[in-house]
Each structure stands twice: as structure tokens, then as C-alpha cells.
PDB file of C-alpha atoms in Angstrom:
ATOM      1  CA  MET A   1      11.974 -14.295 -61.853  1.00 45.00           C
ATOM      2  CA  SER A   2      13.570 -13.684 -58.446  1.00 55.00           C
ATOM      3  CA  ASP A   3      17.224 -12.993 -57.822  1.00 56.00           C
ATOM      4  CA  PHE A   4      18.645 -15.904 -55.798  1.00 54.00           C
ATOM      5  CA  SER A   5      22.146 -14.425 -55.452  1.00 57.00           C
ATOM      6  CA  PHE A   6      21.515 -13.943 -51.714  1.00 56.00           C
ATOM      7  CA  ILE A   7      21.451 -17.720 -51.138  1.00 54.00           C
ATOM      8  CA  PRO A   8      24.723 -19.186 -49.853  1.00 55.00           C
ATOM      9  CA  PRO A   9      25.981 -22.032 -52.101  1.00 53.00           C
ATOM     10  CA  THR A  10      25.585 -24.740 -49.424  1.00 55.00           C
ATOM     11  CA  SER A  11      22.789 -23.992 -46.992  1.00 57.00           C
ATOM     12  CA  VAL A  12      19.238 -24.508 -45.805  1.00 64.00           C
ATOM     13  CA  VAL A  13      17.124 -21.412 -46.413  1.00 64.00           C
ATOM     14  CA  THR A  14      13.541 -20.466 -45.560  1.00 70.00           C
ATOM     15  CA  ILE A  15      11.598 -19.830 -48.764  1.00 69.00           C
ATOM     16  CA  PRO A  16      10.080 -16.322 -48.660  1.00 74.00           C
ATOM     17  CA  GLY A  17       6.278 -16.310 -48.672  1.00 75.00           C
ATOM     18  CA  ALA A  18       6.005 -20.042 -47.968  1.00 72.00           C
ATOM     19  CA  ASN A  19       5.998 -22.178 -44.866  1.00 70.00           C
ATOM     20  CA  ALA A  20       8.898 -24.262 -46.198  1.00 66.00           C
ATOM     21  CA  SER A  21      12.661 -24.486 -46.415  1.00 64.00           C
ATOM     22  CA  ALA A  22      14.982 -25.649 -49.165  1.00 67.00           C
ATOM     23  CA  ALA A  23      18.444 -27.188 -49.067  1.00 63.00           C
ATOM     24  CA  PHE A  24      21.020 -25.960 -51.548  1.00 61.00           C
ATOM     25  CA  THR A  25      24.370 -27.450 -52.489  1.00 61.00           C
ATOM     26  CA  SER A  26      26.752 -26.416 -55.206  1.00 57.00           C
ATOM     27  CA  LYS A  27      27.867 -29.891 -56.344  1.00 60.00           C
ATOM     28  CA  THR A  28      24.863 -32.186 -56.306  1.00 54.00           C
ATOM     29  CA  SER A  29      26.653 -34.791 -58.411  1.00 56.00           C
ATOM     30  CA  GLU A  30      29.086 -35.369 -55.542  1.00 55.00           C
ATOM     31  CA  VAL A  31      26.570 -35.692 -52.704  1.00 52.00           C
ATOM     32  CA  PHE A  32      26.298 -39.475 -53.016  1.00 54.00           C
ATOM     33  CA  LYS A  33      29.420 -40.154 -55.055  1.00 61.00           C
ATOM     34  CA  GLU A  34      31.735 -42.840 -53.728  1.00 63.00           C
ATOM     35  CA  GLU A  35      35.429 -42.070 -53.427  1.00 66.00           C
ATOM     36  CA  HIS A  36      36.340 -45.702 -54.174  1.00 65.00           C
ATOM     37  CA  ASN A  37      35.386 -48.162 -56.887  1.00 71.00           C
ATOM     38  CA  ILE A  38      32.695 -50.537 -55.617  1.00 76.00           C
ATOM     39  CA  ALA A  39      33.573 -54.020 -56.815  1.00 79.00           C
ATOM     40  CA  PRO A  40      32.662 -57.432 -55.427  1.00 81.00           C
ATOM     41  CA  ILE A  41      34.973 -58.726 -52.708  1.00 82.00           C
ATOM     42  CA  ILE A  42      36.126 -62.259 -53.512  1.00 84.00           C
ATOM     43  CA  ILE A  43      36.413 -64.651 -50.569  1.00 84.00           C
ATOM     44  CA  ASN A  44      37.113 -67.814 -52.571  1.00 84.00           C
ATOM     45  CA  ASP A  45      36.235 -69.391 -55.943  1.00 82.00           C
ATOM     46  CA  ARG A  46      32.624 -69.919 -54.919  1.00 76.00           C
ATOM     47  CA  MET A  47      31.883 -66.920 -52.740  1.00 78.00           C
ATOM     48  CA  LYS A  48      32.013 -63.167 -53.161  1.00 81.00           C
ATOM     49  CA  TYR A  49      29.923 -60.276 -51.894  1.00 80.00           C
ATOM     50  CA  ILE A  50      29.160 -56.638 -52.633  1.00 80.00           C
ATOM     51  CA  PRO A  51      30.638 -54.274 -50.011  1.00 82.00           C
ATOM     52  CA  TRP A  52      28.705 -51.506 -48.294  1.00 82.00           C
ATOM     53  CA  GLY A  53      30.176 -48.581 -50.231  1.00 79.00           C
ATOM     54  CA  GLY A  54      33.744 -48.163 -51.355  1.00 78.00           C
ATOM     55  CA  ASP A  55      35.270 -48.696 -47.915  1.00 81.00           C
ATOM     56  CA  ASN A  56      32.626 -51.175 -46.657  1.00 83.00           C
ATOM     57  CA  GLN A  57      31.775 -48.762 -43.813  1.00 84.00           C
ATOM     58  CA  MET A  58      28.591 -47.165 -45.179  1.00 83.00           C
ATOM     59  CA  PRO A  59      26.116 -48.589 -42.609  1.00 84.00           C
ATOM     60  CA  TYR A  60      28.334 -47.471 -39.742  1.00 85.00           C
ATOM     61  CA  ASN A  61      28.683 -44.019 -41.297  1.00 84.00           C
ATOM     62  CA  ILE A  62      24.891 -43.796 -41.682  1.00 82.00           C
ATOM     63  CA  ILE A  63      24.336 -44.839 -38.056  1.00 83.00           C
ATOM     64  CA  ASP A  64      26.996 -42.346 -36.877  1.00 85.00           C
ATOM     65  CA  LEU A  65      25.336 -39.538 -38.859  1.00 82.00           C
ATOM     66  CA  ILE A  66      21.915 -40.377 -37.435  1.00 82.00           C
ATOM     67  CA  GLU A  67      23.156 -40.705 -33.852  1.00 83.00           C
ATOM     68  CA  SER A  68      25.255 -37.520 -34.028  1.00 85.00           C
ATOM     69  CA  ASP A  69      22.189 -35.396 -34.777  1.00 83.00           C
ATOM     70  CA  GLU A  70      19.581 -35.455 -32.006  1.00 85.00           C
ATOM     71  CA  THR A  71      16.805 -34.238 -34.319  1.00 85.00           C
ATOM     72  CA  MET A  72      17.601 -36.795 -37.019  1.00 80.00           C
ATOM     73  CA  SER A  73      17.833 -39.593 -34.456  1.00 82.00           C
ATOM     74  CA  THR A  74      14.479 -38.646 -32.929  1.00 86.00           C
ATOM     75  CA  CYS A  75      12.837 -38.359 -36.357  1.00 84.00           C
ATOM     76  CA  GLN A  76      14.198 -41.726 -37.527  1.00 80.00           C
ATOM     77  CA  MET A  77      12.924 -43.416 -34.362  1.00 79.00           C
ATOM     78  CA  PHE A  78       9.565 -41.654 -34.762  1.00 83.00           C
ATOM     79  CA  ASP A  79       9.339 -42.859 -38.378  1.00 79.00           C
ATOM     80  CA  ALA A  80      10.124 -46.434 -37.308  1.00 76.00           C
ATOM     81  CA  GLU A  81       7.518 -46.246 -34.543  1.00 78.00           C
ATOM     82  CA  VAL A  82       4.900 -44.867 -36.953  1.00 80.00           C
ATOM     83  CA  CYS A  83       5.678 -47.746 -39.316  1.00 75.00           C
ATOM     84  CA  TYR A  84       5.443 -50.059 -36.290  1.00 73.00           C
ATOM     85  CA  GLY A  85       2.008 -48.681 -35.380  1.00 71.00           C
ATOM     86  CA  SER A  86       0.363 -50.459 -32.490  1.00 69.00           C
ATOM     87  CA  GLY A  87       2.735 -53.344 -32.816  1.00 70.00           C
ATOM     88  CA  LEU A  88       1.860 -56.891 -33.679  1.00 75.00           C
ATOM     89  CA  VAL A  89      -1.433 -58.165 -32.362  1.00 76.00           C
ATOM     90  CA  TYR A  90      -2.552 -61.750 -32.630  1.00 81.00           C
ATOM     91  CA  ASP A  91      -6.073 -62.974 -32.040  1.00 86.00           C
ATOM     92  CA  THR A  92      -6.707 -66.619 -31.211  1.00 90.00           C
ATOM     93  CA  GLU A  93     -10.250 -66.107 -29.975  1.00 91.00           C
ATOM     94  CA  LEU A  94     -11.766 -68.315 -32.688  1.00 93.00           C
ATOM     95  CA  ALA A  95      -8.930 -70.878 -32.654  1.00 93.00           C
ATOM     96  CA  THR A  96      -8.975 -74.260 -30.972  1.00 95.00           C
ATOM     97  CA  ALA A  97      -7.349 -74.688 -27.570  1.00 95.00           C
ATOM     98  CA  GLN A  98      -4.472 -76.563 -29.230  1.00 95.00           C
ATOM     99  CA  VAL A  99      -3.790 -73.716 -31.679  1.00 92.00           C
ATOM    100  CA  GLN A 100      -4.066 -71.161 -28.864  1.00 93.00           C
ATOM    101  CA  ALA A 101      -1.438 -73.092 -26.882  1.00 94.00           C
ATOM    102  CA  GLN A 102       0.871 -73.307 -29.918  1.00 92.00           C
ATOM    103  CA  VAL A 103       0.570 -69.566 -30.573  1.00 91.00           C
ATOM    104  CA  ASP A 104       1.210 -68.783 -26.901  1.00 92.00           C
ATOM    105  CA  ASP A 105       4.301 -71.028 -26.913  1.00 92.00           C
ATOM    106  CA  PHE A 106       5.564 -69.371 -30.120  1.00 92.00           C
ATOM    107  CA  MET A 107       5.055 -65.901 -28.641  1.00 90.00           C
ATOM    108  CA  LEU A 108       6.960 -66.879 -25.474  1.00 90.00           C
ATOM    109  CA  ASP A 109       9.948 -68.063 -27.546  1.00 90.00           C
ATOM    110  CA  ASN A 110       9.905 -65.133 -30.007  1.00 92.00           C
ATOM    111  CA  ASP A 111       9.909 -61.452 -29.025  1.00 88.00           C
ATOM    112  CA  LEU A 112       7.936 -60.315 -32.063  1.00 87.00           C
ATOM    113  CA  ALA A 113       7.500 -56.750 -30.807  1.00 84.00           C
ATOM    114  CA  SER A 114      11.279 -56.249 -30.629  1.00 85.00           C
ATOM    115  CA  TYR A 115      11.766 -58.129 -33.904  1.00 89.00           C
ATOM    116  CA  PHE A 116       9.246 -56.002 -35.798  1.00 87.00           C
ATOM    117  CA  LEU A 117      10.512 -52.675 -34.398  1.00 85.00           C
ATOM    118  CA  GLY A 118      14.053 -53.660 -35.476  1.00 87.00           C
ATOM    119  CA  VAL A 119      12.766 -54.546 -38.952  1.00 88.00           C
ATOM    120  CA  CYS A 120      11.083 -51.131 -39.195  1.00 84.00           C
ATOM    121  CA  GLN A 121      14.335 -49.414 -38.169  1.00 84.00           C
ATOM    122  CA  ASP A 122      16.310 -51.371 -40.772  1.00 87.00           C
ATOM    123  CA  PHE A 123      13.813 -50.336 -43.451  1.00 85.00           C
ATOM    124  CA  LYS A 124      14.088 -46.687 -42.373  1.00 81.00           C
ATOM    125  CA  HIS A 125      17.910 -46.692 -42.286  1.00 82.00           C
ATOM    126  CA  PHE A 126      18.898 -49.114 -45.076  1.00 83.00           C
ATOM    127  CA  ASP A 127      15.747 -49.772 -47.182  1.00 83.00           C
ATOM    128  CA  PHE A 128      15.877 -53.521 -46.553  1.00 85.00           C
ATOM    129  CA  CYS A 129      15.838 -56.018 -43.723  1.00 88.00           C
ATOM    130  CA  VAL A 130      17.062 -59.557 -43.162  1.00 90.00           C
ATOM    131  CA  SER A 131      14.931 -62.145 -41.384  1.00 91.00           C
ATOM    132  CA  VAL A 132      15.849 -65.717 -40.622  1.00 90.00           C
ATOM    133  CA  ILE A 133      12.956 -68.139 -40.359  1.00 91.00           C
ATOM    134  CA  ILE A 134      13.814 -71.325 -38.496  1.00 91.00           C
ATOM    135  CA  LEU A 135      11.657 -74.379 -39.093  1.00 91.00           C
ATOM    136  CA  ASN A 136      11.227 -77.484 -36.963  1.00 90.00           C
ATOM    137  CA  GLU A 137      13.014 -80.711 -37.969  1.00 91.00           C
ATOM    138  CA  ASP A 138      10.363 -81.865 -40.437  1.00 91.00           C
ATOM    139  CA  ALA A 139       9.927 -78.309 -41.805  1.00 88.00           C
ATOM    140  CA  SER A 140       6.213 -78.342 -41.018  1.00 90.00           C
ATOM    141  CA  ARG A 141       6.081 -75.131 -38.961  1.00 89.00           C
ATOM    142  CA  ILE A 142       8.040 -72.059 -37.967  1.00 91.00           C
ATOM    143  CA  VAL A 143       9.614 -72.351 -34.526  1.00 92.00           C
ATOM    144  CA  ARG A 144      11.638 -69.138 -34.443  1.00 93.00           C
ATOM    145  CA  ILE A 145      12.003 -65.891 -36.343  1.00 93.00           C
ATOM    146  CA  VAL A 146      15.160 -63.814 -35.955  1.00 92.00           C
ATOM    147  CA  ARG A 147      16.177 -60.410 -37.284  1.00 92.00           C
ATOM    148  CA  LYS A 148      19.715 -60.060 -38.555  1.00 90.00           C
ATOM    149  CA  GLN A 149      20.757 -56.420 -38.428  1.00 86.00           C
ATOM    150  CA  ALA A 150      20.952 -55.037 -41.955  1.00 84.00           C
ATOM    151  CA  CYS A 151      24.225 -53.215 -41.254  1.00 82.00           C
ATOM    152  CA  TYR A 152      25.912 -56.605 -40.690  1.00 82.00           C
ATOM    153  CA  SER A 153      24.479 -58.158 -43.866  1.00 80.00           C
ATOM    154  CA  THR A 154      25.748 -58.063 -47.424  1.00 73.00           C
ATOM    155  CA  THR A 155      24.370 -59.233 -50.733  1.00 70.00           C
ATOM    156  CA  SER A 156      25.719 -61.739 -53.175  1.00 67.00           C
ATOM    157  CA  ARG A 157      24.530 -63.879 -56.052  1.00 64.00           C
ATOM    158  CA  LEU A 158      22.744 -67.125 -55.335  1.00 62.00           C
ATOM    159  CA  PRO A 159      25.153 -70.042 -55.633  1.00 61.00           C
ATOM    160  CA  THR A 160      23.074 -72.069 -58.092  1.00 62.00           C
ATOM    161  CA  ARG A 161      20.767 -71.380 -60.971  1.00 63.00           C
ATOM    162  CA  PHE A 162      17.929 -72.963 -58.973  1.00 60.00           C
ATOM    163  CA  GLY A 163      18.182 -70.331 -56.248  1.00 57.00           C
ATOM    164  CA  THR A 164      18.935 -72.689 -53.395  1.00 56.00           C
ATOM    165  CA  ILE A 165      21.204 -71.611 -50.583  1.00 54.00           C
ATOM    166  CA  SER A 166      23.319 -74.036 -48.591  1.00 53.00           C
ATOM    167  CA  SER A 167      22.092 -74.672 -45.061  1.00 46.00           C
ATOM    168  CA  ARG A 168      25.655 -74.374 -43.742  1.00 44.00           C
ATOM    169  CA  SER A 169      26.454 -71.209 -41.856  1.00 41.00           C
ATOM    170  CA  ARG A 170      28.894 -68.929 -43.687  1.00 42.00           C
ATOM    171  CA  ALA A 171      30.059 -66.659 -40.912  1.00 39.00           C
TER     172      ALA A 171
END
């Protein structure tokens, strides 16, 4: 067994004889430990939500950490772009003229390329995304799809046992 006494307690070190590096820290139990108790924040009798970390600033701290490191920022964007791939492609070649027109209208009203890239970034940064699907008046088709940035979204319990959510905005 090798003597690892030469490794500083908190560092990134190249592993001898391998094309790899390793990160070392002396207190791994404290790497992701919150300083504050994370408890639901109560707005009123019917509404409460789970904060982003103990001080409700975790997404902003994550974004600051990513943006403060040029390599990390570039890698995160690269990862999102790899997830994005060639983007969204739709093919209406075999569709009727009416369907082609509807798809073209939908694509004019919805910037799906920007939407999907934002969704990929949210997945890379926060491991979830929030999409709002807006239906027409008779709920027979989707007329708009919108990405809500994950860093401005919180989670809470559904208000009823049936899992329905009120259509009123709760800003």
C-alpha cells in the first residue's frame, strides 16, 4: 500500500501512473451540509413551499459558482448543448396541408429551440425543469409551451388528494 501522506488535506492531485486526478477533502460530511434547518415556508393556511436550501439562495449560489469559473461555465454549457444535440427537428412531409400550416403557425409562436436549450440547462444545473403547457379554450390542442426557469420555481404538495392544481396564478 502506498503512503499518501504527501497529499494535502483539501486538494486536487494527479494520480501517479494514471491519466487521472482525484479530489480530496478532509470533511466530506460537510461538503453538502446546510447551515440552516430546511423546513417548509408557510404562506397561509392552504399554501406552503420548500425553500431552496436553508437560506433559499441555493440556485443563485449554484449559478454564481458556475459563472465565476470559466472552465465550469464552458463545461456546463457544453453539456447542455450535447444534451440538446441537433436541436428539435419536425417533419411534416407526410402531413396534410392543414396540419403543415398548423405546425408552421405553432413554430412561429413558440421558440422551441430556445425553450429546449433552456430545459437542458435547467436539467444540468438543477436536475429538473418546469414547463407550462397552455391549451386553447376548449383544451383540444397545445397553443404555447413556456419554460419557467428552475431557479425561480419551488416545490410544494398538491392542494387536493386528487392531484388537481388551481388554474389561478399564485405569483
